[in-house]
Amino acid sequence: MTPNKILVVFYSRSGTTRKVASVLARMLGADVEEIVDRGARGGPFGYVRSLVEAMHARPSQIAPPKHDASDYDLVVIGSPVWSGTVSSPVRAYLYANFERLNRVAFFCCFARRGGESALKEMNALCGAAPLAECCVTAREARHGDASRVLSDFVERIERKLAEIQQLGANQRELT
Ligand SMILES: Cc1cc2nc3c(=O)[nH]c(=O)nc-3n(C[C@H](O)[C@H](O)[C@H](O)COP(=O)(O)O)c2cc1C
């Protein structure tokens, strides 16, 4: 069977989602796309700006992506949780690219709460059910305690992709 082409797309303001994305990309043998946000996000002003955008479900201004998502069998999308929802740069990416996504999986990084609602919002923005989802706390990511969660996530993705490939092979045999 031909290997699946996988892209990991993420935005990270303070490094946690970047760290998780790079572990996942290594585990999945995936290409990586970091969403580049055009606005300033540092310091207290950047924090408040991020919070207000998330609270109003407002997408931010982002640079055009380097990879064409439609070239990939699966796009794994990661976002920090902002105000219980998806970050504004990931919202902008999903607004611009949802039609280019063949299959998706989602992950999010958060401090304490809002992971489930952020994943739900990502699902709604894509208009497609993900093959798998997971949430990682910043603490788990920082202390290297996320390995179990991430290997379960990767296992679910690989199992679903194998099932889809098998289904395709069976259908080709019938025609
Ligand atoms: C504007 C803003 C809002 C946040 N809102 C939440 C929240 O609602 N729930 C939560 O658990 N963490 C929240 N956080 C914490 C981040 O989700 C968490 O630190 C995450 O790991 C950051 O990922 P990053 O380092 O990739 O940017 C918020 C952080 C920011 C900057």
Short mmCIF file of N, CA, C and O in Angstrom, two decimals, residues 17-104:
data_model
loop_
_atom_site.label_atom_id
_atom_site.label_comp_id
_atom_site.label_asym_id
_atom_site.label_seq_id
_atom_site.Cartn_x
_atom_site.Cartn_y
_atom_site.Cartn_z
N THR A 17 2.33 24.35 21.57
CA THR A 17 1.72 23.66 20.42
C THR A 17 2.81 23.31 19.38
O THR A 17 2.74 22.27 18.73
N ARG A 18 3.84 24.18 19.29
CA ARG A 18 4.95 23.90 18.37
C ARG A 18 5.67 22.62 18.79
O ARG A 18 6.00 21.77 17.95
N LYS A 19 5.90 22.50 20.07
CA LYS A 19 6.61 21.32 20.60
C LYS A 19 5.80 20.05 20.32
O LYS A 19 6.35 19.06 19.82
N VAL A 20 4.50 20.09 20.59
CA VAL A 20 3.64 18.92 20.36
C VAL A 20 3.58 18.61 18.87
O VAL A 20 3.67 17.45 18.45
N ALA A 21 3.45 19.66 18.06
CA ALA A 21 3.37 19.46 16.59
C ALA A 21 4.63 18.78 16.07
O ALA A 21 4.55 17.90 15.21
N SER A 22 5.79 19.16 16.60
CA SER A 22 7.01 18.57 16.06
C SER A 22 7.13 17.10 16.49
O SER A 22 7.60 16.27 15.71
N VAL A 23 6.68 16.77 17.69
CA VAL A 23 6.68 15.35 18.12
C VAL A 23 5.74 14.55 17.21
O VAL A 23 6.10 13.47 16.70
N LEU A 24 4.54 15.09 16.98
CA LEU A 24 3.56 14.38 16.13
C LEU A 24 4.09 14.20 14.71
O LEU A 24 3.93 13.13 14.11
N ALA A 25 4.71 15.26 14.18
CA ALA A 25 5.22 15.18 12.80
C ALA A 25 6.27 14.08 12.68
O ALA A 25 6.29 13.33 11.71
N ARG A 26 7.11 13.99 13.71
CA ARG A 26 8.14 12.94 13.71
C ARG A 26 7.48 11.56 13.77
O ARG A 26 7.83 10.65 13.03
N MET A 27 6.49 11.41 14.64
CA MET A 27 5.83 10.10 14.79
C MET A 27 5.09 9.69 13.52
O MET A 27 5.02 8.50 13.19
N LEU A 28 4.53 10.67 12.83
CA LEU A 28 3.70 10.38 11.65
C LEU A 28 4.48 10.45 10.33
O LEU A 28 3.94 10.14 9.28
N GLY A 29 5.74 10.89 10.39
CA GLY A 29 6.51 11.10 9.16
C GLY A 29 5.87 12.17 8.29
O GLY A 29 5.79 12.03 7.06
N ALA A 30 5.40 13.24 8.94
CA ALA A 30 4.62 14.27 8.24
C ALA A 30 5.44 15.52 7.91
O ALA A 30 6.45 15.80 8.56
N ASP A 31 4.99 16.26 6.90
CA ASP A 31 5.50 17.61 6.66
C ASP A 31 4.87 18.55 7.69
O ASP A 31 3.85 18.21 8.30
N VAL A 32 5.48 19.74 7.84
CA VAL A 32 5.01 20.67 8.88
C VAL A 32 4.76 22.05 8.28
O VAL A 32 5.55 22.55 7.48
N GLU A 33 3.64 22.64 8.69
CA GLU A 33 3.30 24.01 8.29
C GLU A 33 3.01 24.81 9.56
O GLU A 33 2.03 24.51 10.27
N GLU A 34 3.85 25.78 9.85
CA GLU A 34 3.55 26.67 10.99
C GLU A 34 2.78 27.88 10.47
O GLU A 34 3.24 28.56 9.55
N ILE A 35 1.63 28.13 11.05
CA ILE A 35 0.83 29.29 10.63
C ILE A 35 1.53 30.56 11.12
O ILE A 35 1.86 30.67 12.30
N VAL A 36 1.78 31.47 10.18
CA VAL A 36 2.46 32.72 10.52
C VAL A 36 1.42 33.82 10.66
O VAL A 36 0.73 34.17 9.69
N ASP A 37 1.33 34.34 11.87
CA ASP A 37 0.35 35.37 12.17
C ASP A 37 0.97 36.74 11.89
O ASP A 37 2.14 36.97 12.20
N ARG A 38 0.20 37.65 11.31
CA ARG A 38 0.77 38.94 10.92
C ARG A 38 0.80 39.96 12.06
O ARG A 38 1.49 40.96 11.99
N GLY A 39 0.00 39.72 13.10
CA GLY A 39 -0.08 40.70 14.19
C GLY A 39 0.92 40.42 15.30
O GLY A 39 1.52 39.36 15.36
N ALA A 40 1.11 41.41 16.20
CA ALA A 40 1.99 41.23 17.35
C ALA A 40 1.22 40.54 18.47
O ALA A 40 0.09 40.93 18.77
N ARG A 41 1.81 39.51 19.05
CA ARG A 41 1.09 38.74 20.09
C ARG A 41 1.84 38.74 21.42
O ARG A 41 1.41 38.09 22.36
N GLY A 42 3.00 39.40 21.46
CA GLY A 42 3.81 39.36 22.68
C GLY A 42 3.25 40.26 23.79
O GLY A 42 2.48 41.18 23.52
N GLY A 43 3.65 39.97 25.02
CA GLY A 43 3.34 40.82 26.16
C GLY A 43 1.86 40.89 26.49
O GLY A 43 1.04 40.22 25.86
N PRO A 44 1.52 41.73 27.47
CA PRO A 44 0.12 41.83 27.92
C PRO A 44 -0.82 42.32 26.82
O PRO A 44 -1.95 41.85 26.71
N PHE A 45 -0.33 43.25 25.99
CA PHE A 45 -1.18 43.77 24.92
C PHE A 45 -1.53 42.65 23.93
O PHE A 45 -2.69 42.49 23.52
N GLY A 46 -0.51 41.86 23.58
CA GLY A 46 -0.73 40.73 22.66
C GLY A 46 -1.66 39.70 23.26
O GLY A 46 -2.48 39.10 22.55
N TYR A 47 -1.54 39.49 24.57
CA TYR A 47 -2.43 38.53 25.25
C TYR A 47 -3.89 39.00 25.16
O TYR A 47 -4.77 38.23 24.78
N VAL A 48 -4.10 40.29 25.48
CA VAL A 48 -5.48 40.81 25.47
C VAL A 48 -6.05 40.78 24.05
O VAL A 48 -7.20 40.41 23.83
N ARG A 49 -5.21 41.16 23.09
CA ARG A 49 -5.65 41.13 21.69
C ARG A 49 -6.09 39.71 21.30
O ARG A 49 -7.13 39.51 20.67
N SER A 50 -5.29 38.73 21.69
CA SER A 50 -5.60 37.33 21.37
C SER A 50 -6.91 36.92 22.03
O SER A 50 -7.77 36.27 21.40
N LEU A 51 -7.06 37.32 23.29
CA LEU A 51 -8.26 36.98 24.05
C LEU A 51 -9.51 37.57 23.40
O LEU A 51 -10.52 36.89 23.20
N VAL A 52 -9.42 38.85 23.03
CA VAL A 52 -10.58 39.54 22.43
C VAL A 52 -10.95 38.90 21.09
O VAL A 52 -12.13 38.64 20.81
N GLU A 53 -9.94 38.59 20.27
CA GLU A 53 -10.22 37.94 18.97
C GLU A 53 -10.93 36.60 19.19
O GLU A 53 -11.89 36.29 18.49
N ALA A 54 -10.42 35.83 20.17
CA ALA A 54 -11.04 34.52 20.42
C ALA A 54 -12.47 34.68 20.92
O ALA A 54 -13.38 34.00 20.45
N MET A 55 -12.67 35.62 21.85
CA MET A 55 -14.02 35.82 22.42
C MET A 55 -15.03 36.23 21.36
O MET A 55 -16.21 35.91 21.46
N HIS A 56 -14.56 36.97 20.34
CA HIS A 56 -15.46 37.41 19.28
C HIS A 56 -15.42 36.50 18.05
O HIS A 56 -15.95 36.87 17.00
N ALA A 57 -14.76 35.35 18.18
CA ALA A 57 -14.64 34.38 17.08
C ALA A 57 -14.15 35.07 15.80
O ALA A 57 -14.66 34.84 14.71
N ARG A 58 -13.12 35.92 15.98
CA ARG A 58 -12.61 36.72 14.87
C ARG A 58 -11.32 36.07 14.33
O ARG A 58 -10.41 35.80 15.10
N PRO A 59 -11.23 35.83 13.03
CA PRO A 59 -9.97 35.29 12.49
C PRO A 59 -8.90 36.38 12.44
O PRO A 59 -9.25 37.55 12.28
N SER A 60 -7.64 36.01 12.58
CA SER A 60 -6.58 37.02 12.47
C SER A 60 -6.08 37.08 11.03
O SER A 60 -6.55 36.33 10.17
N GLN A 61 -5.11 37.96 10.79
CA GLN A 61 -4.46 38.04 9.47
C GLN A 61 -3.27 37.09 9.49
O GLN A 61 -2.40 37.22 10.35
N ILE A 62 -3.25 36.15 8.54
CA ILE A 62 -2.12 35.21 8.50
C ILE A 62 -1.46 35.24 7.12
O ILE A 62 -2.08 35.64 6.14
N ALA A 63 -0.18 34.82 7.09
CA ALA A 63 0.55 34.75 5.82
C ALA A 63 0.02 33.55 5.01
O ALA A 63 -0.46 32.57 5.60
N PRO A 64 0.12 33.62 3.67
CA PRO A 64 -0.32 32.47 2.86
C PRO A 64 0.50 31.22 3.25
O PRO A 64 1.70 31.34 3.50
N PRO A 65 -0.16 30.05 3.30
CA PRO A 65 0.59 28.84 3.69
C PRO A 65 1.61 28.43 2.64
O PRO A 65 1.46 28.75 1.46
N LYS A 66 2.65 27.70 3.08
CA LYS A 66 3.69 27.23 2.16
C LYS A 66 3.29 25.93 1.47
O LYS A 66 3.75 25.63 0.39
N HIS A 67 2.45 25.14 2.16
CA HIS A 67 2.03 23.86 1.60
C HIS A 67 0.58 23.94 1.17
O HIS A 67 -0.24 24.57 1.83
N ASP A 68 0.27 23.22 0.04
CA ASP A 68 -1.12 23.14 -0.40
C ASP A 68 -1.77 21.95 0.32
O ASP A 68 -1.41 20.79 0.06
N ALA A 69 -2.73 22.25 1.20
CA ALA A 69 -3.34 21.20 2.03
C ALA A 69 -4.01 20.13 1.17
O ALA A 69 -4.11 18.97 1.59
N SER A 70 -4.46 20.49 -0.03
CA SER A 70 -5.17 19.51 -0.86
C SER A 70 -4.23 18.44 -1.43
O SER A 70 -4.69 17.44 -1.96
N ASP A 71 -2.91 18.65 -1.30
CA ASP A 71 -1.94 17.62 -1.74
C ASP A 71 -1.82 16.48 -0.74
O ASP A 71 -1.11 15.51 -0.99
N TYR A 72 -2.47 16.62 0.41
CA TYR A 72 -2.25 15.66 1.50
C TYR A 72 -3.48 14.79 1.75
O TYR A 72 -4.62 15.26 1.67
N ASP A 73 -3.21 13.50 2.09
CA ASP A 73 -4.31 12.59 2.44
C ASP A 73 -4.92 12.99 3.78
O ASP A 73 -6.11 12.82 4.01
N LEU A 74 -4.06 13.51 4.67
CA LEU A 74 -4.53 13.89 6.00
C LEU A 74 -3.81 15.16 6.45
O LEU A 74 -2.60 15.28 6.28
N VAL A 75 -4.57 16.09 7.01
CA VAL A 75 -3.98 17.29 7.62
C VAL A 75 -4.32 17.26 9.11
O VAL A 75 -5.50 17.20 9.49
N VAL A 76 -3.27 17.25 9.94
CA VAL A 76 -3.43 17.26 11.40
C VAL A 76 -3.27 18.71 11.85
O VAL A 76 -2.24 19.33 11.58
N ILE A 77 -4.30 19.25 12.50
CA ILE A 77 -4.31 20.68 12.82
C ILE A 77 -4.27 20.89 14.32
O ILE A 77 -5.08 20.32 15.06
N GLY A 78 -3.33 21.74 14.77
CA GLY A 78 -3.18 21.98 16.20
C GLY A 78 -3.30 23.44 16.56
O GLY A 78 -2.77 24.31 15.86
N SER A 79 -3.98 23.69 17.69
CA SER A 79 -4.18 25.07 18.14
C SER A 79 -4.06 25.16 19.65
O SER A 79 -4.47 24.24 20.35
N PRO A 80 -3.53 26.28 20.16
CA PRO A 80 -3.73 26.53 21.59
C PRO A 80 -5.19 26.89 21.83
O PRO A 80 -5.87 27.40 20.92
N VAL A 81 -5.67 26.61 23.04
CA VAL A 81 -7.04 27.02 23.41
C VAL A 81 -6.97 28.46 23.90
O VAL A 81 -6.17 28.79 24.77
N TRP A 82 -7.79 29.30 23.30
CA TRP A 82 -7.90 30.70 23.74
C TRP A 82 -9.36 30.93 24.13
O TRP A 82 -10.26 30.76 23.28
N SER A 83 -9.58 31.33 25.35
CA SER A 83 -10.93 31.61 25.84
C SER A 83 -11.90 30.46 25.50
O SER A 83 -13.01 30.71 25.01
N GLY A 84 -11.46 29.26 25.73
CA GLY A 84 -12.31 28.09 25.52
C GLY A 84 -12.61 27.78 24.07
O GLY A 84 -13.49 26.97 23.77
N THR A 85 -11.87 28.39 23.17
CA THR A 85 -12.12 28.09 21.75
C THR A 85 -10.78 28.05 20.99
O THR A 85 -9.70 28.13 21.59
N VAL A 86 -10.90 27.93 19.67
CA VAL A 86 -9.71 27.82 18.83
C VAL A 86 -9.03 29.19 18.72
O VAL A 86 -9.68 30.24 18.78
N SER A 87 -7.71 29.22 18.59
CA SER A 87 -6.98 30.50 18.45
C SER A 87 -7.34 31.17 17.12
O SER A 87 -7.66 30.49 16.13
N SER A 88 -7.23 32.51 17.11
CA SER A 88 -7.66 33.25 15.90
C SER A 88 -6.80 32.94 14.66
O SER A 88 -7.33 32.93 13.55
N PRO A 89 -5.48 32.65 14.79
CA PRO A 89 -4.73 32.28 13.57
C PRO A 89 -5.19 30.93 12.99
O PRO A 89 -5.26 30.76 11.77
N VAL A 90 -5.52 29.96 13.86
CA VAL A 90 -6.01 28.67 13.34
C VAL A 90 -7.41 28.85 12.75
O VAL A 90 -7.75 28.26 11.72
N ARG A 91 -8.21 29.71 13.38
CA ARG A 91 -9.53 30.03 12.79
C ARG A 91 -9.36 30.58 11.38
O ARG A 91 -10.06 30.18 10.44
N ALA A 92 -8.39 31.50 11.22
CA ALA A 92 -8.15 32.10 9.89
C ALA A 92 -7.72 31.03 8.89
O ALA A 92 -8.17 31.02 7.74
N TYR A 93 -6.83 30.12 9.34
CA TYR A 93 -6.37 29.05 8.45
C TYR A 93 -7.56 28.17 8.01
O TYR A 93 -7.68 27.82 6.83
N LEU A 94 -8.42 27.84 8.96
CA LEU A 94 -9.56 26.96 8.62
C LEU A 94 -10.56 27.67 7.71
O LEU A 94 -11.10 27.06 6.78
N TYR A 95 -10.79 28.97 7.94
CA TYR A 95 -11.67 29.74 7.05
C TYR A 95 -11.16 29.66 5.61
O TYR A 95 -11.91 29.47 4.67
N ALA A 96 -9.83 29.83 5.47
CA ALA A 96 -9.24 29.94 4.12
C ALA A 96 -9.04 28.58 3.45
O ALA A 96 -8.98 28.51 2.22
N ASN A 97 -8.94 27.52 4.25
CA ASN A 97 -8.50 26.24 3.66
C ASN A 97 -9.45 25.07 3.83
O ASN A 97 -9.13 23.96 3.39
N PHE A 98 -10.60 25.26 4.46
CA PHE A 98 -11.43 24.09 4.79
C PHE A 98 -11.81 23.27 3.56
O PHE A 98 -11.91 22.05 3.64
N GLU A 99 -11.94 23.95 2.41
CA GLU A 99 -12.33 23.20 1.21
C GLU A 99 -11.17 22.37 0.64
O GLU A 99 -11.38 21.54 -0.23
N ARG A 100 -9.96 22.65 1.10
CA ARG A 100 -8.78 21.95 0.58
C ARG A 100 -8.41 20.73 1.43
O ARG A 100 -7.45 20.03 1.11
N LEU A 101 -9.17 20.50 2.50
CA LEU A 101 -8.78 19.45 3.44
C LEU A 101 -9.48 18.14 3.09
O LEU A 101 -10.71 18.07 3.12
N ASN A 102 -8.70 17.13 2.74
CA ASN A 102 -9.29 15.82 2.41
C ASN A 102 -9.77 15.11 3.67
O ASN A 102 -10.93 14.74 3.77
N ARG A 103 -8.85 14.94 4.60
CA ARG A 103 -9.21 14.36 5.91
C ARG A 103 -8.46 15.14 6.98
O ARG A 103 -7.37 15.63 6.74
N VAL A 104 -9.07 15.18 8.18
CA VAL A 104 -8.44 15.96 9.25
C VAL A 104 -8.35 15.18 10.55
O VAL A 104 -9.12 14.24 10.78
#
